[in-house]
């Protein structure tokens, strides 16, 4: 069976691919299983050299990979270049981490206890369509660094960069069978990976709904899982914040990647005393976002991923919004930047829209802000804007989310842990913390008694 991959900015077909099924999944798992003993035995320095070579190859192919990602996801090319730059950095980072992931010696009676970090075996990586290469690299880097072999399943809508990454892995000298890219439906290939007895762990990024299925399916074989799921993050603006800076940054924190970002600060909480002023600044800043052809260097926002997704996003906007921007009326799954006023009980404030729609919600004081920010099943990310350092720290500790920023809207750095609280999932990606999710601790006691 074949299927067609579309360019969401034009609705034109860009590839026709074979769709894998259960049989192909079993074959890929078998290849990964066969490759595991040799790969996990590669000396740390040699594995590091291979990952570094992969990082360098990604750097050398930045423009090609960025163009693939831009055409397949509808991402503005300037942003896509940055994302591929991060993919290379991730492989460099984990190349450097391989010989710094230590065990311990523990004082015990009668001998010495030592811990070892053992690889898990075959790991299934299931990734979504919003940041296909980036999220694949966040899983591939630590998985390979720890000595695992992998089966990588990209989203059917956006498989092209993963296929190219798989080729670059081989070109880098990573042996056949270590990285297996499998293009197919989540409900077939993904489900088989989750249930397969020879897959030791599933690393999943996607919707909370499918995350639940991953947990359920993994129970049968007590598989390890790490889940990076949805978000409904708050961007909290206090009256003492640098309002101009906060307002200039806020649109990009929710409209970037056309809002298809689990870290999107899609609830903008504004203190009542500065509400009107902030709204004016926010709308002014949003008017400046350049929406259009993703291949144009100046474009800041492209289309949504699919027609079906555009319908879902549109269903969140009822009545006249506070602001609606422009979008091309040519083919493509376009949706304009949209700002609506809301209470935290409205559907728009409770569910992940995954589109360029921001809900602005007023609050009274710090206690009210904490209450609203935490009144969500999600807990991935968020921001606090204030000039009061003590308040910033109080807020950062009080908000139930895995990744927060103060006077900034960033969530992701190669060297810092990334992941959620509550129904945004568990386990951490990136930084040294990610290595915990791709290795088991083994404790060995060595008797010193004669
Ligand atoms: P999904 O959770 O359905 O897809 C994510 C990945 O999981 C894809 O590779 C998909 O494969 C796979 N998958 C789907 N169903 C199963 C299954 N039963 N078993 C195993 N794997 C499966 O996200 P959607 O693409 O449907 O997006 C829906 C919503 O999810 C978005 O609107 C957004 O709210 C949220 N989302 C959050 C993301 C995040 O970064 N946290 C990323 C993507 C979506 P395939 O698509 O090929 O069938």
Coordinates of C-alpha atoms and ligand atoms in Angstrom, one line a residue:
X1 CA 0.0 0.0 0.0
X2 CA 1.2 3.5 -0.8
X3 CA 0.2 6.9 0.5
X4 CA 0.7 10.5 -0.5
X5 CA 2.6 13.1 1.5
X6 CA 1.4 16.7 1.0
X7 CA 2.9 20.1 1.2
X8 CA 0.5 21.8 3.6
X9 CA 1.3 25.3 2.1
X10 CA 0.1 24.3 -1.4
X11 CA -1.8 21.0 -0.9
X12 CA 0.4 19.5 -3.6
X13 CA 1.8 16.0 -3.3
X14 CA 5.5 15.9 -2.6
X15 CA 6.1 12.2 -2.1
X16 CA 4.4 8.8 -2.6
X17 CA 5.6 6.3 0.0
X18 CA 5.1 2.6 0.9
X19 CA 3.2 2.1 4.1
X20 CA 4.6 -0.4 6.5
X21 CA 2.3 -2.8 8.4
X22 CA 2.6 -5.3 11.2
X23 CA 4.9 -7.6 9.2
X24 CA 7.3 -4.8 8.3
X25 CA 7.2 -3.7 12.0
X26 CA 8.2 -7.1 13.2
X27 CA 11.0 -7.3 10.6
X28 CA 12.3 -3.9 11.8
X29 CA 12.2 -5.0 15.4
X30 CA 14.0 -8.2 14.5
X31 CA 16.8 -6.2 12.7
X32 CA 17.1 -3.9 15.7
X33 CA 17.3 -6.9 18.0
X34 CA 20.0 -8.5 16.0
X35 CA 22.0 -5.3 15.8
X36 CA 21.8 -4.7 19.6
X37 CA 24.6 -7.0 21.0
X38 CA 27.3 -5.5 18.7
X39 CA 26.1 -1.9 19.0
X40 CA 25.9 -2.0 22.8
X41 CA 29.4 -3.5 22.9
X42 CA 30.9 -0.6 20.8
X43 CA 33.5 1.2 23.0
X44 CA 32.2 4.4 24.4
X45 CA 34.8 6.5 22.5
X46 CA 33.9 4.9 19.2
X47 CA 30.2 5.3 19.7
X48 CA 30.9 9.0 20.5
X49 CA 32.9 9.3 17.3
X50 CA 29.9 7.9 15.3
X51 CA 27.4 10.2 16.9
X52 CA 29.8 13.2 16.2
X53 CA 30.0 12.2 12.6
X54 CA 26.2 12.1 12.4
X55 CA 26.1 15.6 14.0
X56 CA 28.6 16.9 11.4
X57 CA 26.6 15.3 8.6
X58 CA 23.5 17.0 9.8
X59 CA 25.3 20.3 9.9
X60 CA 26.6 19.7 6.3
X61 CA 23.0 18.9 5.2
X62 CA 21.3 21.7 7.1
X63 CA 19.9 23.5 4.1
X64 CA 18.6 20.2 2.5
X65 CA 17.0 19.0 5.7
X66 CA 15.5 22.4 6.5
X67 CA 13.9 22.5 3.0
X68 CA 12.5 19.0 3.5
X69 CA 11.1 20.0 6.9
X70 CA 9.7 23.3 5.5
X71 CA 8.0 21.7 2.6
X72 CA 6.6 18.8 4.6
X73 CA 5.4 20.7 7.7
X74 CA 4.8 24.1 6.2
X75 CA 7.4 25.6 8.5
X76 CA 9.0 29.0 7.7
X77 CA 12.4 28.1 6.3
X78 CA 14.2 30.4 8.7
X79 CA 12.8 28.5 11.7
X80 CA 13.4 25.2 10.0
X81 CA 17.1 26.0 9.7
X82 CA 17.2 26.7 13.4
X83 CA 15.5 23.4 14.2
X84 CA 18.0 21.4 12.1
X85 CA 20.8 23.3 13.8
X86 CA 19.4 22.0 17.0
X87 CA 19.3 18.4 15.7
X88 CA 23.1 18.6 15.1
X89 CA 23.7 20.1 18.5
X90 CA 21.7 17.3 20.1
X91 CA 23.9 14.7 18.5
X92 CA 27.0 16.6 19.5
X93 CA 25.8 16.8 23.1
X94 CA 25.0 13.1 23.4
X95 CA 28.3 12.2 21.7
X96 CA 30.0 14.1 24.5
X97 CA 27.7 12.6 27.2
X98 CA 28.5 8.9 26.4
X99 CA 31.6 8.7 28.6
X100 CA 30.2 10.9 31.3
X101 CA 27.2 8.8 32.2
X102 CA 28.7 7.2 35.3
X103 CA 27.8 4.4 37.7
X104 CA 28.7 4.6 41.4
X105 CA 30.4 2.7 44.1
X106 CA 28.4 2.4 47.3
X107 CA 29.8 1.5 50.7
X108 CA 28.4 -1.8 51.9
X109 CA 29.5 -4.5 54.4
X110 CA 31.7 -7.3 53.1
X111 CA 32.6 -5.9 49.8
X112 CA 31.9 -3.3 47.2
X113 CA 28.6 -2.5 45.5
X114 CA 28.8 -0.9 42.1
X115 CA 26.1 0.4 39.7
X116 CA 26.2 0.1 36.0
X117 CA 24.1 1.9 33.4
X118 CA 22.9 -0.8 31.0
X119 CA 21.1 -0.2 27.7
X120 CA 17.5 -1.3 27.5
X121 CA 17.6 -3.1 24.1
X122 CA 15.3 -2.2 21.3
X123 CA 13.5 1.1 21.8
X124 CA 10.4 2.3 19.8
X125 CA 10.4 6.0 19.1
X126 CA 7.0 7.4 18.1
X127 CA 7.1 11.0 17.1
X128 CA 4.6 13.6 16.0
X129 CA 4.3 15.9 13.0
X130 CA 4.9 19.3 14.5
X131 CA 8.7 19.1 15.0
X132 CA 9.5 15.9 13.2
X133 CA 13.3 16.0 13.0
X134 CA 13.8 17.8 16.3
X135 CA 11.8 15.5 18.4
X136 CA 13.2 12.5 16.6
X137 CA 16.7 13.7 17.6
X138 CA 15.8 14.3 21.2
X139 CA 15.0 10.5 21.4
X140 CA 17.6 9.2 19.0
X141 CA 20.5 11.0 20.6
X142 CA 20.2 9.6 24.2
X143 CA 18.9 6.2 22.9
X144 CA 22.0 5.6 20.8
X145 CA 24.4 7.1 23.3
X146 CA 23.2 4.6 25.9
X147 CA 23.8 1.7 23.4
X148 CA 20.2 0.9 22.4
X149 CA 19.0 0.2 18.9
X150 CA 15.8 1.8 17.7
X151 CA 12.8 1.7 15.5
X152 CA 11.7 5.2 14.7
X153 CA 8.1 5.8 13.6
X154 CA 7.6 9.3 12.3
X155 CA 4.0 10.7 11.9
X156 CA 2.5 9.7 8.5
X157 CA 1.9 13.3 7.6
X158 CA 5.6 14.2 8.0
X159 CA 7.9 11.3 7.5
X160 CA 10.5 12.8 5.1
X161 CA 13.1 14.3 7.4
X162 CA 13.1 11.1 9.5
X163 CA 13.8 9.0 6.3
X164 CA 16.7 11.3 5.5
X165 CA 18.1 11.2 9.0
X166 CA 18.0 7.4 8.8
X167 CA 20.1 7.6 5.6
X168 CA 22.6 10.0 7.3
X169 CA 22.9 7.6 10.2
X170 CA 24.2 4.9 7.8
X171 CA 26.4 7.4 6.0
X172 CA 27.9 8.3 9.4
X173 CA 28.9 4.7 9.9
X174 CA 26.3 3.7 12.4
X175 CA 25.8 0.0 11.5
X176 CA 22.8 -1.4 9.6
X177 CA 20.0 -2.3 11.9
X178 CA 20.8 0.2 14.7
X179 CA 18.4 2.8 13.4
X180 CA 15.3 1.6 11.6
X181 CA 12.9 4.2 10.2
X182 CA 9.4 2.8 9.6
X183 CA 6.7 4.8 7.9
X184 CA 3.2 3.7 8.7
X185 CA 0.1 4.4 10.7
X186 CA 0.2 5.0 14.4
X187 CA -2.7 2.7 14.9
X188 CA -0.9 -0.2 13.1
X189 CA 2.9 0.3 13.3
X190 CA 2.8 2.3 16.5
X191 CA 0.4 -0.1 18.2
X192 CA 2.6 -3.1 17.2
X193 CA 5.7 -1.4 18.6
X194 CA 3.9 -0.8 21.9
X195 CA 2.8 -4.4 22.2
X196 CA 5.9 -6.1 20.7
X197 CA 7.6 -8.4 23.3
X198 CA 11.1 -7.5 21.9
X199 CA 10.6 -3.8 22.3
X200 CA 11.9 -2.7 25.7
X201 CA 10.7 0.9 25.8
X202 CA 8.5 3.3 24.0
X203 CA 9.4 7.0 23.9
X204 CA 6.3 8.8 22.7
X205 CA 5.5 12.4 21.9
X206 CA 2.0 13.3 20.8
X207 CA -1.5 13.8 22.1
X208 CA -2.5 13.0 25.7
X209 CA -5.2 10.7 24.3
X210 CA -2.7 8.5 22.4
X211 CA -0.3 8.7 25.4
X212 CA -3.0 7.0 27.4
X213 CA -3.2 4.2 24.8
X214 CA 0.6 3.9 24.9
X215 CA 0.5 3.3 28.7
X216 CA -2.3 0.8 28.4
X217 CA -0.6 -1.1 25.6
X218 CA 2.7 -1.1 27.3
X219 CA 1.2 -2.7 30.4
X220 CA 1.1 -6.1 28.8
X221 CA 4.8 -6.4 28.6
X222 CA 5.7 -4.0 31.5
X223 CA 7.4 -1.9 28.9
X224 CA 9.1 1.3 30.0
X225 CA 7.5 4.4 28.6
X226 CA 8.3 8.1 28.5
X227 CA 5.5 10.4 27.4
X228 CA 5.7 14.0 26.2
X229 CA 2.1 15.0 25.7
X230 CA -0.1 18.1 25.3
X231 CA 0.0 21.4 27.1
X232 CA -2.1 24.5 27.8
X233 CA 0.6 26.7 29.1
X234 CA 0.1 30.0 30.9
X235 CA 2.0 33.2 30.0
X236 CA 1.5 35.2 33.2
X237 CA 2.0 39.0 32.8
X238 CA 2.1 41.0 36.1
X239 CA 1.5 44.8 36.2
X240 CA 5.2 45.4 37.1
X241 CA 6.5 43.6 34.0
X242 CA 8.2 45.3 31.1
X243 CA 4.9 45.3 29.2
X244 CA 6.5 46.3 25.9
X245 CA 8.9 43.4 26.0
X246 CA 6.3 40.9 27.2
X247 CA 3.8 42.0 24.5
X248 CA 6.5 41.9 21.7
X249 CA 7.4 38.3 22.7
X250 CA 3.9 36.9 23.5
X251 CA 2.7 36.4 19.9
X252 CA 5.7 34.3 19.0
X253 CA 5.1 32.1 22.0
X254 CA 1.8 31.0 20.7
X255 CA 1.8 31.6 17.0
X256 CA 5.2 30.2 16.3
X257 CA 4.9 26.9 14.3
X258 CA 1.3 28.1 13.6
X259 CA 0.6 27.3 17.3
X260 CA 1.3 23.6 16.7
X261 CA 3.6 23.5 19.7
X262 CA 3.0 21.6 22.9
X263 CA 4.8 24.5 24.7
X264 CA 2.6 27.2 23.1
X265 CA 1.7 29.8 25.8
X266 CA -1.9 29.7 24.6
X267 CA -3.4 31.1 27.8
X268 CA -2.1 34.7 28.3
X269 CA -2.9 35.7 31.8
X270 CA -2.8 39.5 32.3
X271 CA -3.2 41.4 35.6
X272 CA -6.4 43.5 35.5
X273 CA -4.7 46.8 36.3
X274 CA -2.7 46.6 33.0
X275 CA -5.1 44.5 31.0
X276 CA -6.3 47.1 28.4
X277 CA -2.8 48.5 27.9
X278 CA -1.3 45.0 27.4
X279 CA -4.1 44.0 24.9
X280 CA -3.3 47.1 22.8
X281 CA 0.4 46.2 22.7
X282 CA -0.3 42.5 22.1
X283 CA -2.6 43.2 19.1
X284 CA -0.1 45.7 17.7
X285 CA 2.7 43.1 17.9
X286 CA 0.5 40.3 16.4
X287 CA -0.2 42.5 13.4
X288 CA 3.5 42.4 12.6
X289 CA 3.7 38.6 12.2
X290 CA 4.4 37.8 8.5
X291 CA 2.2 34.9 7.4
X292 CA 2.8 33.3 4.0
X293 CA 5.0 31.2 1.8
X294 CA 7.2 29.1 4.1
X295 CA 10.0 29.1 1.5
X296 CA 10.4 32.9 1.9
X297 CA 13.1 33.9 4.3
X298 CA 11.0 36.7 5.8
X299 CA 8.0 34.5 6.6
X300 CA 7.2 33.9 10.3
X301 CA 4.1 31.7 10.2
X302 CA 3.0 29.1 7.7
X303 CA -0.1 27.0 7.4
X304 CA -1.6 24.3 9.6
X305 CA -0.6 20.7 9.0
X306 CA -3.8 19.4 7.3
X307 CA -7.4 20.3 6.3
X308 CA -8.8 18.1 9.1
X309 CA -6.6 19.9 11.7
X310 CA -7.7 23.3 10.4
X311 CA -11.3 22.3 11.0
X312 CA -10.5 21.3 14.6
X313 CA -8.7 24.6 15.2
X314 CA -11.6 26.6 13.6
X315 CA -14.1 24.9 15.9
X316 CA -12.5 26.7 18.9
X317 CA -13.3 30.2 17.6
X318 CA -17.0 31.1 18.0
X319 CA -18.2 34.6 17.5
X320 CA -16.0 37.7 16.7
X321 CA -12.5 37.4 18.2
X322 CA -10.6 40.4 19.7
X323 CA -8.3 40.2 16.7
X324 CA -8.0 38.2 13.5
X325 CA -5.0 38.6 11.3
X326 CA -4.6 37.9 7.6
X327 CA -3.8 34.6 5.9
X328 CA -3.3 33.7 2.2
X329 CA -6.5 32.7 0.4
X330 CA -4.6 30.4 -2.0
X331 CA -4.5 26.6 -1.6
X332 CA -2.9 25.5 1.7
X333 CA -4.3 24.9 5.2
X334 CA -4.1 28.5 6.3
X335 CA -5.5 29.9 9.5
X336 CA -4.9 33.5 10.7
X337 CA -3.4 34.6 14.0
X338 CA -6.4 34.9 16.3
X339 CA -6.8 36.4 19.8
X340 CA -9.9 35.9 21.9
X341 CA -11.0 37.0 25.3
X342 CA -11.8 34.1 27.7
X343 CA -12.4 32.8 31.1
X344 CA -10.5 29.8 32.3
X345 CA -13.6 27.7 32.1
X346 CA -14.1 28.2 28.4
X347 CA -13.3 25.3 26.1
X348 CA -10.6 27.4 24.4
X349 CA -8.8 27.7 27.8
X350 CA -9.2 24.1 28.7
X351 CA -8.3 22.1 25.6
X352 CA -5.1 22.1 23.5
X353 CA -6.0 24.0 20.3
X354 CA -2.7 23.4 18.6
X355 CA -3.3 26.3 16.3
X356 CA -2.7 30.1 16.2
X357 CA -5.4 31.0 18.7
X358 CA -4.5 32.8 21.9
X359 CA -6.9 33.1 24.8
X360 CA -6.4 36.2 27.0
X361 CA -7.6 35.9 30.6
X362 CA -7.5 38.6 33.2
X363 CA -6.4 38.0 36.9
X364 CA -6.5 40.0 40.1
X365 CA -3.3 39.2 42.0
X366 CA -0.6 36.6 42.5
X367 CA -2.8 34.0 44.3
X368 CA -5.4 34.3 41.5
X369 CA -2.7 33.9 38.8
X370 CA -1.4 30.7 40.4
X371 CA -4.9 29.4 40.8
X372 CA -5.8 30.0 37.1
X373 CA -2.4 28.8 35.8
X374 CA -2.7 25.5 37.7
X375 CA -6.4 25.0 36.8
X376 CA -5.7 22.7 33.9
X377 CA -5.0 19.0 33.5
X378 CA -1.8 19.8 31.7
X379 CA 1.6 20.9 33.2
X380 CA 4.2 21.3 30.5
X381 CA 5.5 24.8 30.3
X382 CA 4.8 28.5 31.0
X383 CA 6.2 32.0 31.6
X384 CA 6.2 34.6 34.3
X385 CA 6.8 38.3 33.4
X386 CA 7.6 40.5 36.4
X387 CA 10.5 42.8 37.5
X388 CA 10.1 41.5 41.1
X389 CA 12.7 38.7 41.5
X390 CA 11.1 37.2 44.6
X391 CA 7.7 37.0 43.0
X392 CA 9.3 35.4 39.9
X393 CA 10.8 32.7 42.0
X394 CA 7.6 32.2 44.1
X395 CA 5.5 31.9 40.9
X396 CA 8.1 29.5 39.2
X397 CA 7.9 27.2 42.2
X398 CA 4.1 27.4 42.5
X399 CA 3.2 26.7 38.9
X400 CA 2.7 23.0 38.3
X401 CA 4.7 22.6 35.1
X402 CA 8.0 21.0 34.0
X403 CA 9.6 23.9 32.2
X404 CA 9.2 27.5 33.1
X405 CA 10.9 30.7 32.0
X406 CA 11.0 34.2 33.6
X407 CA 10.9 37.2 31.4
X408 CA 11.3 35.0 28.4
X409 CA 9.1 32.5 26.5
X410 CA 11.6 29.7 25.8
X411 CA 11.2 26.1 26.9
X412 CA 13.8 24.0 25.1
X413 CA 17.5 23.9 25.4
X414 CA 19.8 21.0 24.5
X415 CA 21.4 20.8 27.9
X416 CA 18.3 21.3 30.2
X417 CA 15.6 18.7 31.1
X418 CA 12.4 19.0 29.2
X419 CA 9.1 17.3 30.1
X420 CA 5.8 17.6 31.8
X421 CA 3.9 17.5 35.1
X422 CA 0.3 16.1 35.3
X423 CA -1.3 14.9 32.0
X424 CA 1.6 16.5 30.0
X425 CA 3.4 13.2 30.6
X426 CA 6.5 12.0 32.5
X427 CA 10.1 11.4 31.9
X428 CA 12.6 14.0 30.7
X429 CA 14.1 14.6 27.3
X430 CA 17.3 16.5 26.6
X431 CA 20.2 17.2 29.0
X432 CA 21.8 14.5 31.0
X433 CA 18.4 13.6 32.5
X434 CA 17.3 12.0 29.2
X435 CA 19.9 9.3 29.6
X436 CA 17.9 8.0 32.7
X437 CA 15.1 7.1 30.3
X438 CA 17.2 5.0 28.0
X439 CA 19.2 2.9 30.5
X440 CA 18.6 0.7 33.5
X441 CA 20.6 0.8 36.7
X442 CA 22.2 -2.5 37.6
X443 CA 23.6 -3.0 41.1
X444 CA 26.5 -5.5 41.4
X445 CA 28.0 -6.6 44.7
X446 CA 31.6 -7.9 44.8
X447 CA 32.6 -9.7 47.9
X448 CA 36.0 -8.8 49.3
X449 CA 36.0 -11.6 51.8
X450 CA 38.6 -14.3 51.4
Ligands
LIG1 P1 -1.2 11.8 17.8 O1 -1.0 11.7 19.2 O2 -2.3 11.0 17.2 O3 0.1 11.4 17.0 C1 1.4 11.4 17.5 C2 2.2 10.1 17.0 O4 1.5 9.0 17.5 C3 2.1 9.9 15.5 O5 3.3 9.3 15.0 C4 1.0 9.0 15.3 O6 1.1 8.2 14.1 C5 1.1 8.1 16.5 N1 -0.1 7.4 16.9 C6 -1.4 7.7 16.6 N2 -2.2 6.8 17.1 C7 -1.4 5.8 17.7 C8 -1.7 4.6 18.3 N3 -2.9 4.1 18.5 N4 -0.7 3.9 18.8 C9 0.6 4.3 18.6 N5 0.9 5.4 18.0 C10 -0.1 6.2 17.5 O7 -1.4 13.3 17.5 P2 -2.2 13.9 16.2 O8 -1.4 13.9 15.1 O9 -3.5 13.1 16.0 O10 -2.6 15.3 16.8 C11 -3.8 15.4 17.6 C12 -3.5 16.4 18.7 O11 -2.5 15.9 19.6 C13 -3.0 17.8 18.3 O12 -4.0 18.6 17.8 C14 -2.4 18.2 19.5 O13 -3.4 18.8 20.4 C15 -1.8 17.0 20.1 N6 -0.4 16.8 19.7 C16 0.6 17.1 20.7 C17 1.9 17.0 20.3 C18 3.0 17.4 21.3 O14 4.0 17.8 20.8 N7 2.8 17.1 22.6 C19 2.3 16.6 19.0 C20 1.3 16.3 18.1 C21 0.0 16.4 18.5 P3 0.3 8.7 12.7 O15 0.0 10.1 12.9 O16 1.3 8.4 11.7 O17 -0.9 7.8 12.6

